Short mmCIF file of C-alpha atoms and ligand atoms in Angstrom, two decimals:
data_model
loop_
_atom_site.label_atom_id
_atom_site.label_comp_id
_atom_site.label_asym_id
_atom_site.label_seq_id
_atom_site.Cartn_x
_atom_site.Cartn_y
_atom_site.Cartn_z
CA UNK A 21 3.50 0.63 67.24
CA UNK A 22 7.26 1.41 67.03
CA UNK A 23 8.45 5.02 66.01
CA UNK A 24 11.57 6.30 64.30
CA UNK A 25 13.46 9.68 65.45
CA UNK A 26 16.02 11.51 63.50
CA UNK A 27 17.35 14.82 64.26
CA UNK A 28 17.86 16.64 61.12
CA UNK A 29 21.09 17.72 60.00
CA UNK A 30 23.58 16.01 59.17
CA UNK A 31 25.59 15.07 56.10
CA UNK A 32 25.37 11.57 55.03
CA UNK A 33 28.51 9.98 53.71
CA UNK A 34 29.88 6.58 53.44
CA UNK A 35 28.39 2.94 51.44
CA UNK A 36 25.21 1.58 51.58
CA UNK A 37 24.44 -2.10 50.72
CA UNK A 38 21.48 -2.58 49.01
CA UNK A 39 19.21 -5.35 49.36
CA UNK A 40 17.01 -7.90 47.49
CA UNK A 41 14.36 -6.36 45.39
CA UNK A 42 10.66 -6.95 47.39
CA UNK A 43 9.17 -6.52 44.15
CA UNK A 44 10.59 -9.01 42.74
CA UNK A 45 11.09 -11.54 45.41
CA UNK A 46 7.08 -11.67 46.01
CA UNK A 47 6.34 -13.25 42.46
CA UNK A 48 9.80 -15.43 42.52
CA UNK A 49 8.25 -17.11 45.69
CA UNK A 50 4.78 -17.51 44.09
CA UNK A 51 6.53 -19.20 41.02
CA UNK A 52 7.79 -22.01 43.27
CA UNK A 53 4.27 -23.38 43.05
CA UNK A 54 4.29 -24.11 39.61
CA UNK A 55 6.87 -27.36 40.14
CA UNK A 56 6.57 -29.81 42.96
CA UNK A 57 10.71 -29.93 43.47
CA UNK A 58 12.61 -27.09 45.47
CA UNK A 59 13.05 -23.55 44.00
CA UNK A 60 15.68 -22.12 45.91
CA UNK A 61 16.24 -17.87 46.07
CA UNK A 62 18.86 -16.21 47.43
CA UNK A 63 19.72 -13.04 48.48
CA UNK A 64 16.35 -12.34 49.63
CA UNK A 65 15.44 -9.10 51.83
CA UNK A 66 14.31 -9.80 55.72
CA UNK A 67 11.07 -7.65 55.13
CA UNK A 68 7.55 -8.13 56.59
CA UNK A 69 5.87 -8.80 53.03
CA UNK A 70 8.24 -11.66 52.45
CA UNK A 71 7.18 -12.77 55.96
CA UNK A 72 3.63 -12.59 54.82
CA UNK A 73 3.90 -14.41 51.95
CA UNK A 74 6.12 -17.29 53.50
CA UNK A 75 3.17 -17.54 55.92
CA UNK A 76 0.35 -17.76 52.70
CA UNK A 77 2.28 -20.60 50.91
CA UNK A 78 3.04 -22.41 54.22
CA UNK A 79 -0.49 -22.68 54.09
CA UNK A 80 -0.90 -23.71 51.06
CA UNK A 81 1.47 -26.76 51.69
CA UNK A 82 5.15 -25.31 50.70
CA UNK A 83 7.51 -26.97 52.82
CA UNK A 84 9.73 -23.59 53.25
CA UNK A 85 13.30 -23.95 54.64
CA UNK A 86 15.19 -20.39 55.42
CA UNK A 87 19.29 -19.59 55.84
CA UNK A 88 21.24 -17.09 56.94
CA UNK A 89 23.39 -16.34 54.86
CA UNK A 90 25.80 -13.54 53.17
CA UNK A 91 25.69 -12.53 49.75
CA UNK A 92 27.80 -9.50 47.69
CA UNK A 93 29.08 -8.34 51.31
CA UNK A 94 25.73 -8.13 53.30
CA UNK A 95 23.85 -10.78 55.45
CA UNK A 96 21.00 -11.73 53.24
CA UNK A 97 18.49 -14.69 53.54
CA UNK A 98 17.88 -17.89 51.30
CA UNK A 99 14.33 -19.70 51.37
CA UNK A 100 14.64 -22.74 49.43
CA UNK A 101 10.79 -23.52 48.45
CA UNK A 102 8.58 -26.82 48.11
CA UNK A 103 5.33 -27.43 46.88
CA UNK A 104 4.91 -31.32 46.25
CA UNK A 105 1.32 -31.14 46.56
CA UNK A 106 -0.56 -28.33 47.27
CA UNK A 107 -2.76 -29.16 50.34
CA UNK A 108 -5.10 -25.77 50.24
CA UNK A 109 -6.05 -23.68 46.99
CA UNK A 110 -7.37 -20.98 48.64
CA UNK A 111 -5.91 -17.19 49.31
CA UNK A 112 -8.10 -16.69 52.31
CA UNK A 113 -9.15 -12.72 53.13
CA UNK A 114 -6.85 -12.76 56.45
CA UNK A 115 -3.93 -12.98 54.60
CA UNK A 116 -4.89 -11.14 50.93
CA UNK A 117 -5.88 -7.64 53.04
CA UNK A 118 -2.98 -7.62 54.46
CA UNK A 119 -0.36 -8.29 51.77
CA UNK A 120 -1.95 -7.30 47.97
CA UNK A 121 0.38 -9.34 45.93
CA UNK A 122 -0.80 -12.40 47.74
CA UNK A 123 -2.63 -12.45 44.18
CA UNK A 124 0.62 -13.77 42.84
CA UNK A 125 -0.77 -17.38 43.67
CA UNK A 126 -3.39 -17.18 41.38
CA UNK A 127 -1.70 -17.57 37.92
CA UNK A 128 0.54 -20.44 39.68
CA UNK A 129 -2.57 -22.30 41.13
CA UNK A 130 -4.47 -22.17 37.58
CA UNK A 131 -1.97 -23.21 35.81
CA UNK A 132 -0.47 -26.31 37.99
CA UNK A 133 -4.06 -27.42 39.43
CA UNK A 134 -6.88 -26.00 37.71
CA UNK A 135 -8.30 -23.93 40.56
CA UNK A 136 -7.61 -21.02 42.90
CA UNK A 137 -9.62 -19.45 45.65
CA UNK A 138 -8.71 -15.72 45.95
CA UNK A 139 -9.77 -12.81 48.06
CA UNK A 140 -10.44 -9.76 46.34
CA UNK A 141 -7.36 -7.65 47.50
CA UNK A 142 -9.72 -4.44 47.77
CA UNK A 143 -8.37 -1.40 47.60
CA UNK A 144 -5.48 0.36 49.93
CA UNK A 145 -4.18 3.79 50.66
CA UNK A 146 -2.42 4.73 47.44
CA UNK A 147 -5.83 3.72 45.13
CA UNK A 148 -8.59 1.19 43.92
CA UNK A 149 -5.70 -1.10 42.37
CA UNK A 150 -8.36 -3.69 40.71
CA UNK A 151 -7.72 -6.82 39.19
CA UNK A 152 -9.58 -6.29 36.15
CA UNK A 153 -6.70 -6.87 33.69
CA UNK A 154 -5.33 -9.90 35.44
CA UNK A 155 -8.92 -11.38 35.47
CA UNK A 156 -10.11 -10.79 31.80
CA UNK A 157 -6.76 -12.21 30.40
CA UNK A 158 -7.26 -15.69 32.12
CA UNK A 159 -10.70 -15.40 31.14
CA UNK A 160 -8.82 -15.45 27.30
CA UNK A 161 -6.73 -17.98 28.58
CA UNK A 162 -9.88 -20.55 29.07
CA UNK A 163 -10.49 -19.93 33.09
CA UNK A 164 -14.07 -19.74 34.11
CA UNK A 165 -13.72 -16.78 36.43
CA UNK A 166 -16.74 -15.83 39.18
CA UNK A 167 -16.62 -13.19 41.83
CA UNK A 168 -18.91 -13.97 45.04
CA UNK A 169 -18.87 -13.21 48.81
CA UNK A 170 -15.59 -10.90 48.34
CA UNK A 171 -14.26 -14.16 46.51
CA UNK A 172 -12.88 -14.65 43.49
CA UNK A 173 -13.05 -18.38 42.21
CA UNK A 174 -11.58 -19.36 39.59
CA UNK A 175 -11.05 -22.69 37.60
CA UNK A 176 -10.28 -24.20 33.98
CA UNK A 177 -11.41 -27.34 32.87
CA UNK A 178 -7.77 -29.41 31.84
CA UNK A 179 -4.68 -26.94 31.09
CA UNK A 180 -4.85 -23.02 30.26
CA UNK A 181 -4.82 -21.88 26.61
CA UNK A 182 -2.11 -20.36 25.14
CA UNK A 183 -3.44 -17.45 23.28
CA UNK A 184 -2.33 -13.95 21.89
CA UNK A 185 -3.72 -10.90 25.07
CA UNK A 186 -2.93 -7.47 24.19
CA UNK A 187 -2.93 -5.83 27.86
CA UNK A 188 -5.51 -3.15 27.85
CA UNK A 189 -3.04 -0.88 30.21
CA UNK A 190 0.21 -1.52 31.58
CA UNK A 191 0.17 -3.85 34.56
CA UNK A 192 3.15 -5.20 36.73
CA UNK A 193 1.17 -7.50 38.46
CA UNK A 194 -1.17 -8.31 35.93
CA UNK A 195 2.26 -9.45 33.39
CA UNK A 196 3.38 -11.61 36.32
CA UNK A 197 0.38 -13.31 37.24
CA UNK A 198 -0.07 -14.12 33.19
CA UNK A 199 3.30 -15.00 32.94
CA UNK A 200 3.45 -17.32 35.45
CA UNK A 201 -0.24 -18.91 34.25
CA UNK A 202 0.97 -18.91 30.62
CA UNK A 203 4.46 -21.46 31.12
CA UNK A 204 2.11 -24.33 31.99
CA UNK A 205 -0.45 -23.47 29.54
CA UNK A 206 -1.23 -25.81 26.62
CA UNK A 207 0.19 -23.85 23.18
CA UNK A 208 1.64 -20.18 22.72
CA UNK A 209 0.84 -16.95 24.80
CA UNK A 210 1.66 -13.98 23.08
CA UNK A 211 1.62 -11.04 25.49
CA UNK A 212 1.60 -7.29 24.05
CA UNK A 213 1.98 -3.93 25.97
CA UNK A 214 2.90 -6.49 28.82
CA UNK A 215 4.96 -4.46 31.45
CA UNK A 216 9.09 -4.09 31.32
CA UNK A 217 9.57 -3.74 34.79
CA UNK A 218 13.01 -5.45 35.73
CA UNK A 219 11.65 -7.35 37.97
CA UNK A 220 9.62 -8.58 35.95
CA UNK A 221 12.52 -9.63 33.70
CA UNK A 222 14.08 -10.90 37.54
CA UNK A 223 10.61 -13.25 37.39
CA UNK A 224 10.81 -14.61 33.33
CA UNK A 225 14.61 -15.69 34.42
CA UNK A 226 13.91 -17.71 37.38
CA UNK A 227 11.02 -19.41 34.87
CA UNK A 228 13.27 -20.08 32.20
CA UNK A 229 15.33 -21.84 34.45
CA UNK A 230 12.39 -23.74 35.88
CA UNK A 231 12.78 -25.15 32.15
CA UNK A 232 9.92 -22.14 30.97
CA UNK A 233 10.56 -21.26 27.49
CA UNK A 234 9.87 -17.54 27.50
CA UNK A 235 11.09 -15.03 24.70
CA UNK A 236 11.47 -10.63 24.48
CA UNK A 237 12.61 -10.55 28.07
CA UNK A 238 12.61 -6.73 28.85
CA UNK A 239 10.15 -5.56 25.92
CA UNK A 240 6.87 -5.00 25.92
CA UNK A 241 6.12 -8.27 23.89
CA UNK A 242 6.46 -11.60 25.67
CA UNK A 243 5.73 -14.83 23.59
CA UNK A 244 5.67 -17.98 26.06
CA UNK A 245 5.39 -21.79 24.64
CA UNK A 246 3.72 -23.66 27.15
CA UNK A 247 5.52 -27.21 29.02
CA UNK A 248 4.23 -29.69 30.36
CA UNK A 249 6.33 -29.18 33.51
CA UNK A 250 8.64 -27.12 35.26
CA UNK A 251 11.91 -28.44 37.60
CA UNK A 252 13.30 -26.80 40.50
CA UNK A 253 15.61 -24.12 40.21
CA UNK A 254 18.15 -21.58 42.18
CA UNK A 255 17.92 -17.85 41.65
CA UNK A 256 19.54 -15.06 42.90
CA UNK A 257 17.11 -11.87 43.86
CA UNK A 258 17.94 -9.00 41.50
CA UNK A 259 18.65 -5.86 43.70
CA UNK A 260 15.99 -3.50 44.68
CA UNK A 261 16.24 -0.42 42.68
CA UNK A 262 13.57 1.53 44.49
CA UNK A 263 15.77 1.05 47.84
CA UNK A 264 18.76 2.08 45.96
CA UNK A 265 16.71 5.27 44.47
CA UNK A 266 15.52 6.22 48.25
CA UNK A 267 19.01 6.12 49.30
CA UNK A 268 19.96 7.95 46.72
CA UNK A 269 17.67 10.83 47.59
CA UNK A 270 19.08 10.83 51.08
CA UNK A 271 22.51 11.43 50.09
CA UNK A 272 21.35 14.35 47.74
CA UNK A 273 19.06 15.60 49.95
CA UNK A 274 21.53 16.16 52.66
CA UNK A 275 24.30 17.16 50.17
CA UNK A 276 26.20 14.21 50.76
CA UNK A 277 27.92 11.39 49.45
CA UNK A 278 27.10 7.90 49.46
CA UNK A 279 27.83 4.80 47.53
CA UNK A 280 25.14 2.44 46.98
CA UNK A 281 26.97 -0.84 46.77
CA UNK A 282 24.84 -3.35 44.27
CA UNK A 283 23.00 -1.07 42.89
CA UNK A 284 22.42 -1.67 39.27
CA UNK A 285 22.21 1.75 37.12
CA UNK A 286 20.28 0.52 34.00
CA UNK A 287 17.72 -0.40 36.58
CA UNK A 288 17.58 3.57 37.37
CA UNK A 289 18.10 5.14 34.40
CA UNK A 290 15.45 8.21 34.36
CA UNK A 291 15.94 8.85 38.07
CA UNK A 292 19.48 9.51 38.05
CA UNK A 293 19.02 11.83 34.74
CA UNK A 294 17.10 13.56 37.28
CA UNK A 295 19.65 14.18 39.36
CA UNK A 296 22.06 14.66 37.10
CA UNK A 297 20.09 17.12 36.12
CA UNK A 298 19.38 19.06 39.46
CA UNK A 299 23.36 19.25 39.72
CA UNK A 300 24.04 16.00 41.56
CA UNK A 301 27.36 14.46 40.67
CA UNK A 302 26.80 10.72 39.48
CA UNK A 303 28.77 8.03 39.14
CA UNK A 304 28.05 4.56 37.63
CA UNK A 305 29.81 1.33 37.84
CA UNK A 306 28.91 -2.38 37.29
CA UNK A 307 27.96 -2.76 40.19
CA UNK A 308 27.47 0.22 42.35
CA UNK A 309 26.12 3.74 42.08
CA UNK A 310 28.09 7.08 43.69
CA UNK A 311 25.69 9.91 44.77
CA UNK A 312 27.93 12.70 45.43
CA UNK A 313 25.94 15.80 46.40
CA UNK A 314 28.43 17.31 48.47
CA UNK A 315 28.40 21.57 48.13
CA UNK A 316 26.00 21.23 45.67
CA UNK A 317 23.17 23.96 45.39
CA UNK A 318 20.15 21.97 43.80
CA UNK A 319 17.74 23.46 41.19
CA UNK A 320 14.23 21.74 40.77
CA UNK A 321 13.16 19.32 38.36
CA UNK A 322 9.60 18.82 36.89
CA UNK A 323 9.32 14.68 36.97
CA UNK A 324 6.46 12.45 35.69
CA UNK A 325 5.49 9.17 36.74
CA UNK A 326 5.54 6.50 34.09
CA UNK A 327 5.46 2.41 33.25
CA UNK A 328 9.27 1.44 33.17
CA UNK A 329 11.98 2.46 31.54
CA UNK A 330 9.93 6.20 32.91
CA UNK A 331 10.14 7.48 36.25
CA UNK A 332 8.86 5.22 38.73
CA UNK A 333 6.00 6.14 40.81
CA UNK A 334 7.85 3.75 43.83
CA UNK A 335 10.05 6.86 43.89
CA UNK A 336 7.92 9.85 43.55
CA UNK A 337 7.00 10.88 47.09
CA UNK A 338 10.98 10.59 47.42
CA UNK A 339 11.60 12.64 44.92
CA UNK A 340 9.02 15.28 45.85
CA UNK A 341 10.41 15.41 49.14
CA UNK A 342 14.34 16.24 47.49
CA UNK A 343 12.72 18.70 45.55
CA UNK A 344 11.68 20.74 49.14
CA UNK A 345 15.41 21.77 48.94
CA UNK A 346 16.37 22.46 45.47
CA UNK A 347 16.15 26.14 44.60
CA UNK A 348 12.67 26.97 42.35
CA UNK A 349 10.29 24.97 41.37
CA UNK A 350 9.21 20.98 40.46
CA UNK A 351 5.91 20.04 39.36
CA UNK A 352 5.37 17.15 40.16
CA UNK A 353 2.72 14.59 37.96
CA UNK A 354 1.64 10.97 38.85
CA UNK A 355 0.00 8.99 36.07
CA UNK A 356 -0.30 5.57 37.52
CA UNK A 357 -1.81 5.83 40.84
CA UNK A 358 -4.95 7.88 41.60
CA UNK A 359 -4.06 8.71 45.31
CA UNK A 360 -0.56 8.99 45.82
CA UNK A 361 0.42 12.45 47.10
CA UNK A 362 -0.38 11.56 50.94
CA UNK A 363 3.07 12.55 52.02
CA UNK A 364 2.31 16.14 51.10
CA UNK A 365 -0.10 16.65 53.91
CA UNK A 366 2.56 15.65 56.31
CA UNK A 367 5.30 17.38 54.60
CA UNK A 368 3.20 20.18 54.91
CA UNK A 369 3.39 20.47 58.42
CA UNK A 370 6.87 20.72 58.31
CA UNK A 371 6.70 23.64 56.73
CA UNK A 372 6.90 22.38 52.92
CA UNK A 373 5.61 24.85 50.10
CA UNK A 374 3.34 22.32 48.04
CA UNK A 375 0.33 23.12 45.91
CA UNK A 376 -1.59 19.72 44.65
CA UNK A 377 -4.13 20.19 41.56
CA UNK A 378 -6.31 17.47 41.40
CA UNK A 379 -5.17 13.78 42.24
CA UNK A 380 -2.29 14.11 39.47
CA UNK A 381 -0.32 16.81 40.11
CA UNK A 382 1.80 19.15 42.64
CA UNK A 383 3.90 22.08 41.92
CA UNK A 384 6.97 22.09 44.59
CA UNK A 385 8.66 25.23 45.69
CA UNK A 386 11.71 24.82 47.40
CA UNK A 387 12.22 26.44 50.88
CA UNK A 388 14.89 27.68 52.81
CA UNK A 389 14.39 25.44 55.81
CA UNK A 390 12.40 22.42 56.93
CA UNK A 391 11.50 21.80 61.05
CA UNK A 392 11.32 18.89 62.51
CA UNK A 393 7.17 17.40 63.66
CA UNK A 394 5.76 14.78 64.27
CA UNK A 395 4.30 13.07 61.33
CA UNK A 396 2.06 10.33 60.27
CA UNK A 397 3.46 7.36 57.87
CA UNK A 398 0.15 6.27 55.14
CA UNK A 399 1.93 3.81 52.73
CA UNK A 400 5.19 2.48 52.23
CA UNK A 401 7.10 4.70 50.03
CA UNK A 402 5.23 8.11 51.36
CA UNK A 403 6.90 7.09 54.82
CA UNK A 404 10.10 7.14 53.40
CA UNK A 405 9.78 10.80 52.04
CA UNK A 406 8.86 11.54 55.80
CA UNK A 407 11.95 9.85 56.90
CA UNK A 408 14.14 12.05 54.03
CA UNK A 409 12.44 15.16 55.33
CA UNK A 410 13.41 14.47 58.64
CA UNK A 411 17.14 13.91 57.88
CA UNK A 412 17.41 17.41 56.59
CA UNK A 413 14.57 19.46 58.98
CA UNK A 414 16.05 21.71 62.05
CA UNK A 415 15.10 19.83 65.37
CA UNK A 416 13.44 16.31 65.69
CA UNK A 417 11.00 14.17 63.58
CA UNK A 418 9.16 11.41 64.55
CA UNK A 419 7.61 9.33 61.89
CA UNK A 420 3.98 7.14 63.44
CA UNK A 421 3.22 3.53 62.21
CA UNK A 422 6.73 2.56 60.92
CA UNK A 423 5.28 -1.12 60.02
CA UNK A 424 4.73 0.45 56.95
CA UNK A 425 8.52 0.88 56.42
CA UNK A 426 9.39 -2.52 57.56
CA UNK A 427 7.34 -4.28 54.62
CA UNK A 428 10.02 -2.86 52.44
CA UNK A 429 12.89 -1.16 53.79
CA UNK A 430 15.34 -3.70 55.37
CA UNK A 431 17.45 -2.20 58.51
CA UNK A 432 16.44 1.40 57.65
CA UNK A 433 18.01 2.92 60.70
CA UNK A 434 21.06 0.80 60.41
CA UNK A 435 21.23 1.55 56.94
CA UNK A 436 20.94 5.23 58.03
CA UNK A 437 22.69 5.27 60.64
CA UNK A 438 25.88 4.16 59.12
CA UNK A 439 26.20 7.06 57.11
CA UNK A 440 25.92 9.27 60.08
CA UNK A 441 22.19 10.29 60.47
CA UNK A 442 21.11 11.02 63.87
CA UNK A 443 18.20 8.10 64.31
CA UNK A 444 17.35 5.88 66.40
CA UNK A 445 13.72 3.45 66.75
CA UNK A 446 11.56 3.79 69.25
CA UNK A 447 9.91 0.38 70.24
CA UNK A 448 6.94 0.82 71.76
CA UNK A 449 6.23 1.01 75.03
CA UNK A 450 10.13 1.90 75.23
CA UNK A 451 8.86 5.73 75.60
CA UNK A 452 10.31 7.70 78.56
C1 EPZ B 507 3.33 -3.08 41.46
O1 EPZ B 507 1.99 -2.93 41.88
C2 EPZ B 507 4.19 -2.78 42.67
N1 EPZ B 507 3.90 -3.74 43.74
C3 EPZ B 507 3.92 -1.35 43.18
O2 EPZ B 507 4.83 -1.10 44.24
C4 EPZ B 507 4.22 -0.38 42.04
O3 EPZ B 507 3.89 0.92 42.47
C5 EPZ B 507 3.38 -0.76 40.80
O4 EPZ B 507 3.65 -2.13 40.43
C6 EPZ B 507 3.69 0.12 39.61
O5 EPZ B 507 5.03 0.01 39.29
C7 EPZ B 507 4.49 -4.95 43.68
O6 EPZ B 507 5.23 -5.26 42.76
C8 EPZ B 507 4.18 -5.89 44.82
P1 EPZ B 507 0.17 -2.22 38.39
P2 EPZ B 507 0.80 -3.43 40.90
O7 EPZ B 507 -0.67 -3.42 38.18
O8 EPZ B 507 1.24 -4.64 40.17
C9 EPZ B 507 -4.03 -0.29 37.41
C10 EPZ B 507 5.48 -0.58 46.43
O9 EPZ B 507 5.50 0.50 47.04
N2 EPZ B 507 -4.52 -1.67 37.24
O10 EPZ B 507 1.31 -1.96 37.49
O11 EPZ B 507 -0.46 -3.50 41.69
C11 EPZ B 507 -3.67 0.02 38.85
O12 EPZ B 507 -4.81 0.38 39.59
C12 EPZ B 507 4.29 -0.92 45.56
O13 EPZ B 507 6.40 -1.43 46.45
C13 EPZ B 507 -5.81 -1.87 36.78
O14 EPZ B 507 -6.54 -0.92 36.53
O15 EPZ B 507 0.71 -2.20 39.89
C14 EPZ B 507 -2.69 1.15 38.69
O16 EPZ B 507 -3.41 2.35 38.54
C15 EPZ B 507 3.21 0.15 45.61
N3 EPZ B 507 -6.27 -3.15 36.62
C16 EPZ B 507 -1.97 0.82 37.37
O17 EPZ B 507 -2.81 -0.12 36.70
C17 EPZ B 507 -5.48 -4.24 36.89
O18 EPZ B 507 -5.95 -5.39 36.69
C18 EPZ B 507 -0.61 0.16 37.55
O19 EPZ B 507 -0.80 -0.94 38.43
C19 EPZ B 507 -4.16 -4.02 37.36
C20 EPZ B 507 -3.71 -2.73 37.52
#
C-alpha cells in the first residue's frame, strides 16, 4: 500500500485547479442508464470511485468510451456513456462493498427495466449508512421490494408511479436514486424535504437535458412529470466543492495563500463564513476563490455539521484539524454521521488537544505546535485532515493506506506540491 510523506512547514502559496466533483460525477454516470443513446460528461476527475463505477456499468452492458482531454486549464477526462440494452441487472456484492454509491443503479434500473439486483452496501467506517429511505420511497413509487441473502431485489410490474414522498430525513443519495427512478415514472413525483446538495442540482440538470422535466432545482421540493423516454445528452461535471474546501484549509492552515481556480463560492458558502470568521482574508470571484491567510493569527470557531446550504460534514475532519492552530477553542458537533471523528485518534498522536463527548461532539483547543508521526488514514476525508496536520507539524508525517485518498482526491501531491509543500508518495515496495 503506497504512503505519502510531508515534512511540515512550509507556507503554501500559489493556484490550485480544482477538479470534477466525485459526488456528483457518481450519479451523472448512473443516469446514463436511463436512455439507450450516449450521455457524454466532461470534465470528470481521474479518481478510483469513478474507476469503480466505470467497471459496475461495463458490466452491466455500457459501452464506455474515455478521452483525455483539458477543460478550464487542467487535464480532465470525458467518458461518453452507452447503455443500448442492459445485458446484466444485477449490482453484485464484489463491486457494492467496495464502492457504496454503486446503489446509484438502482433507481435507473427500476425505472428503464423493471428490475434491479442490489447488494446491500453494509455499513463502512464513518457509520451504518442504511438504505431505508431510498427503499420505502420506491416502495411508494409501486416497486415490490425484498431483502434476502445480503440481496436486495427489487421489481415493479409496468412503469413506476409518480406519487407525492415526503423524505422522512434528509438524504443525498436517497434524492438521487428517487430522482433518477421518478423521470421515467408514469405521472407526477412530488418530492419534499428532498436534499439541496449542489450536486444534486449538478444531477436534475444533466436529466433535464436527457429531456427530464424536473422543477425547484436547489430547494427542498422537487416535482418531476414522468416521460416516456429520455435522449442522450452532454454535461459538464460541476466542480468539487469539498476539494476546493480541503484546499482551502491547507492554505489557512499554513498561513498561506492560495487561489483555488474553479472553485464556485455559492457552493461554499458556510465554510468560508467560517473562515472569514477565524480572521482568514477571502476573496470571491466567478470563478475562483482566494484564501489568503498569510500573517494571520487564527482564533477558533465552534462549527456544526448540517444538510446543505449548512456546514458540510465532507469538511469537518478538515476543519477540526485547522482548528489545532487557531488560538482557543472550537467545539466541534457532527449531526449527520454517527462515527465520524476517527481522525482525532490520529491527530492525537501528534500531539493535538481534543476532547470527544459522545459520537457527536469534540471541543478543540488549539496548541502551540504539532510533530510530525506516523499515522493511520480510516476514510476518505479523515485522511485528508492527516495530510493538513502534516503540512503544518515539526518533522515528518507519514499518512498509511492512502487508497483512501485516491477515491477522491485527484493528484494530491501534485496538487500540493505546487504550492510548495514538502511531499512526496511513497509506492510501495519503493521503501529504502
Ligand atoms: C453522500 O452520502 C456523500 N457520498 C457523502 O460523502 C456525504 O458525506 C453525504 O452524502 C452527506 O452529505 C456521495 O455522494 C457518494 P446521506 P449519502 O444519504 O448519500 C442517513 C465522501 O466523503 N440515511 O445524505 O450516503 C445516513 O446514515 C462521502 O465523499 C438513512 O438513515 O449520505 C446518514 O446518517 C462520505 N437512511 C444521513 O442519513 C437512508 O436511506 C445522511 O446520509 C439514507 C441515509
Amino acid at each position: 500500500m503506497d504512503k505519502i510523506k510531508i515534512r511540515g512547514g512550509k507556507v503554501l502559496e500559489g493556484k490550485i485547479h480544482i477538479s470534477g466533483a466525485k459526488n456528483a460525477a457518481l450519479p451523472l454516470i448512473c443516469a446514463s442508464l436511463l436512455t439507450d443513446e450516449t450521455v457524454t460528461l466532461t470534465n470528470m476527475p481521474m479518481l478510483s470511485d469513478i474507476k469503480a463505477m466505470n467497471l459496475l456499468l461495463t458490466q452491466l452492458g455500457t459501452q464506455i468510451d474515455e478521452f483525455d482531454d483539458f477543460i478550464d486549464g487542467h487535464p480532465a477526462k470525458t467518458y461518453a456513456y452507452r447503455t443500448k440494452e442492459a445485458v446484466s441487472l444485477i449490482a453484485p456484492y464484489d463491486y457494492v462493498r467496495k464502492m457504496r454509491a454503486s446503489y446509484y443503479v438502482l433507481g435507473p434500473l427500476l425505472a428503464r427495466y423493471g428490475k434491479c439486483e442490489l447488494s446491500l452496501p453494509g455499513g463502512c467506517a464513518i457509520g451504518a449508512r442504511p438504505m431505508d429511505i431510498h427503499l420505502s420511497s420506491l416502495e411508494q413509487m409501486g416497486a415490490k421490494i425484498e431483502i434476502k441473502n445480503g440481496y436486495i431485489f427489487a421489481d415493479v410490474k409496468g412503469r413506476l408511479k409518480g406519487t407525492h414522498i415526503i423524505f422522512p430525513g434528509v438524504s443525498v443519495g436517497a434524492t438521487c436514486n428517487i430522482l433518477m427512478a421518478a423521470v421515467l415514472a408514469e405521472g407526477r413525483t412530488v418530492l419534499e424535504n428532498a436534499a439541496k446538495e449542489p450536486e444534486i442540482g449538478d444531477l436534475a440538470n444533466l436529466l433535464n437535458a436527457m429531456g427530464a422535466k424536473i422543477e425547484g432545482i436547489g430547494t427542498s421540493v422537487l416535482t418531476i412529470d414522468g416521460v416516456e423516454k429520455l435522449h442522450g445528452a452532454k454535461h459538464k461535471v460541476i466542480a468539487d466543492r469539498i476539494e476546493a474546501g480541503s484546499y482551502a484549509v491547507a492554505a489557512a492552515i499554513t498561513r498561506g495563500k492560495i487561489e483555488l481556480i474553479n472553485a464556485l463560492p455559492w457552493t461554499l458558502k458556510r465554510p468560508l463564513q467560517v473562515l472569514k470568521d477565524m480572521g482568514v482574508r477571502v476573496t470571491e470571484n466567478e470563478n475562483s476563490i482566494v484564501i489568503d491567510a498569510k500573517g494571520c493569527t487564527l482564533t477558533g470557531q465552534d462549527i456544526m455539521t448540517e444538510p446543505f446550504p449548512g456546514f458540510p460534514t465532507d469538511l469537518q475532519a478538515q476543519f477540526l484539524a485547522l482548528m489545532l492552530t487557531a488560538e482557543g477553542a472550537s467545539m466541534v458537533t457532527e449531526t449527520i454521521f454517527e462515527n465520524r471523528f476517527m481522525h482525532v485518534p490520529e491527530l492525537l498522536r501528534m500531539g493535538a488537544n481534543i476532547n470527544v463527548h459522545g459520537h457527536a461532539s469534540a471541543i478543540v483547543r488549539g496548541v502551540k505546535k504539532l510533530s510530525g508521526a506516523p499515522v493511520m488514514a480510516t476514510d476518505l476525508r479523515a485522511s485528508f485532515a492527516l495530510i493538513l496536520a502534516g503540512l503544518v507539524a515539526e518533522g515528518e508525517t507519514t499518512v498509511n493506506r492512502v487508497y483512501h485518498l485516491d477515491r477522491g482526491y485527484e493528484k494530491l501531491e501534485e496538487k500540493l506540491k505546487s504550492v510548495g509543500a514538502d511531499i512526496e508518495r511513497i509506492k510501495e515496495g519503493d521503501e529504502e
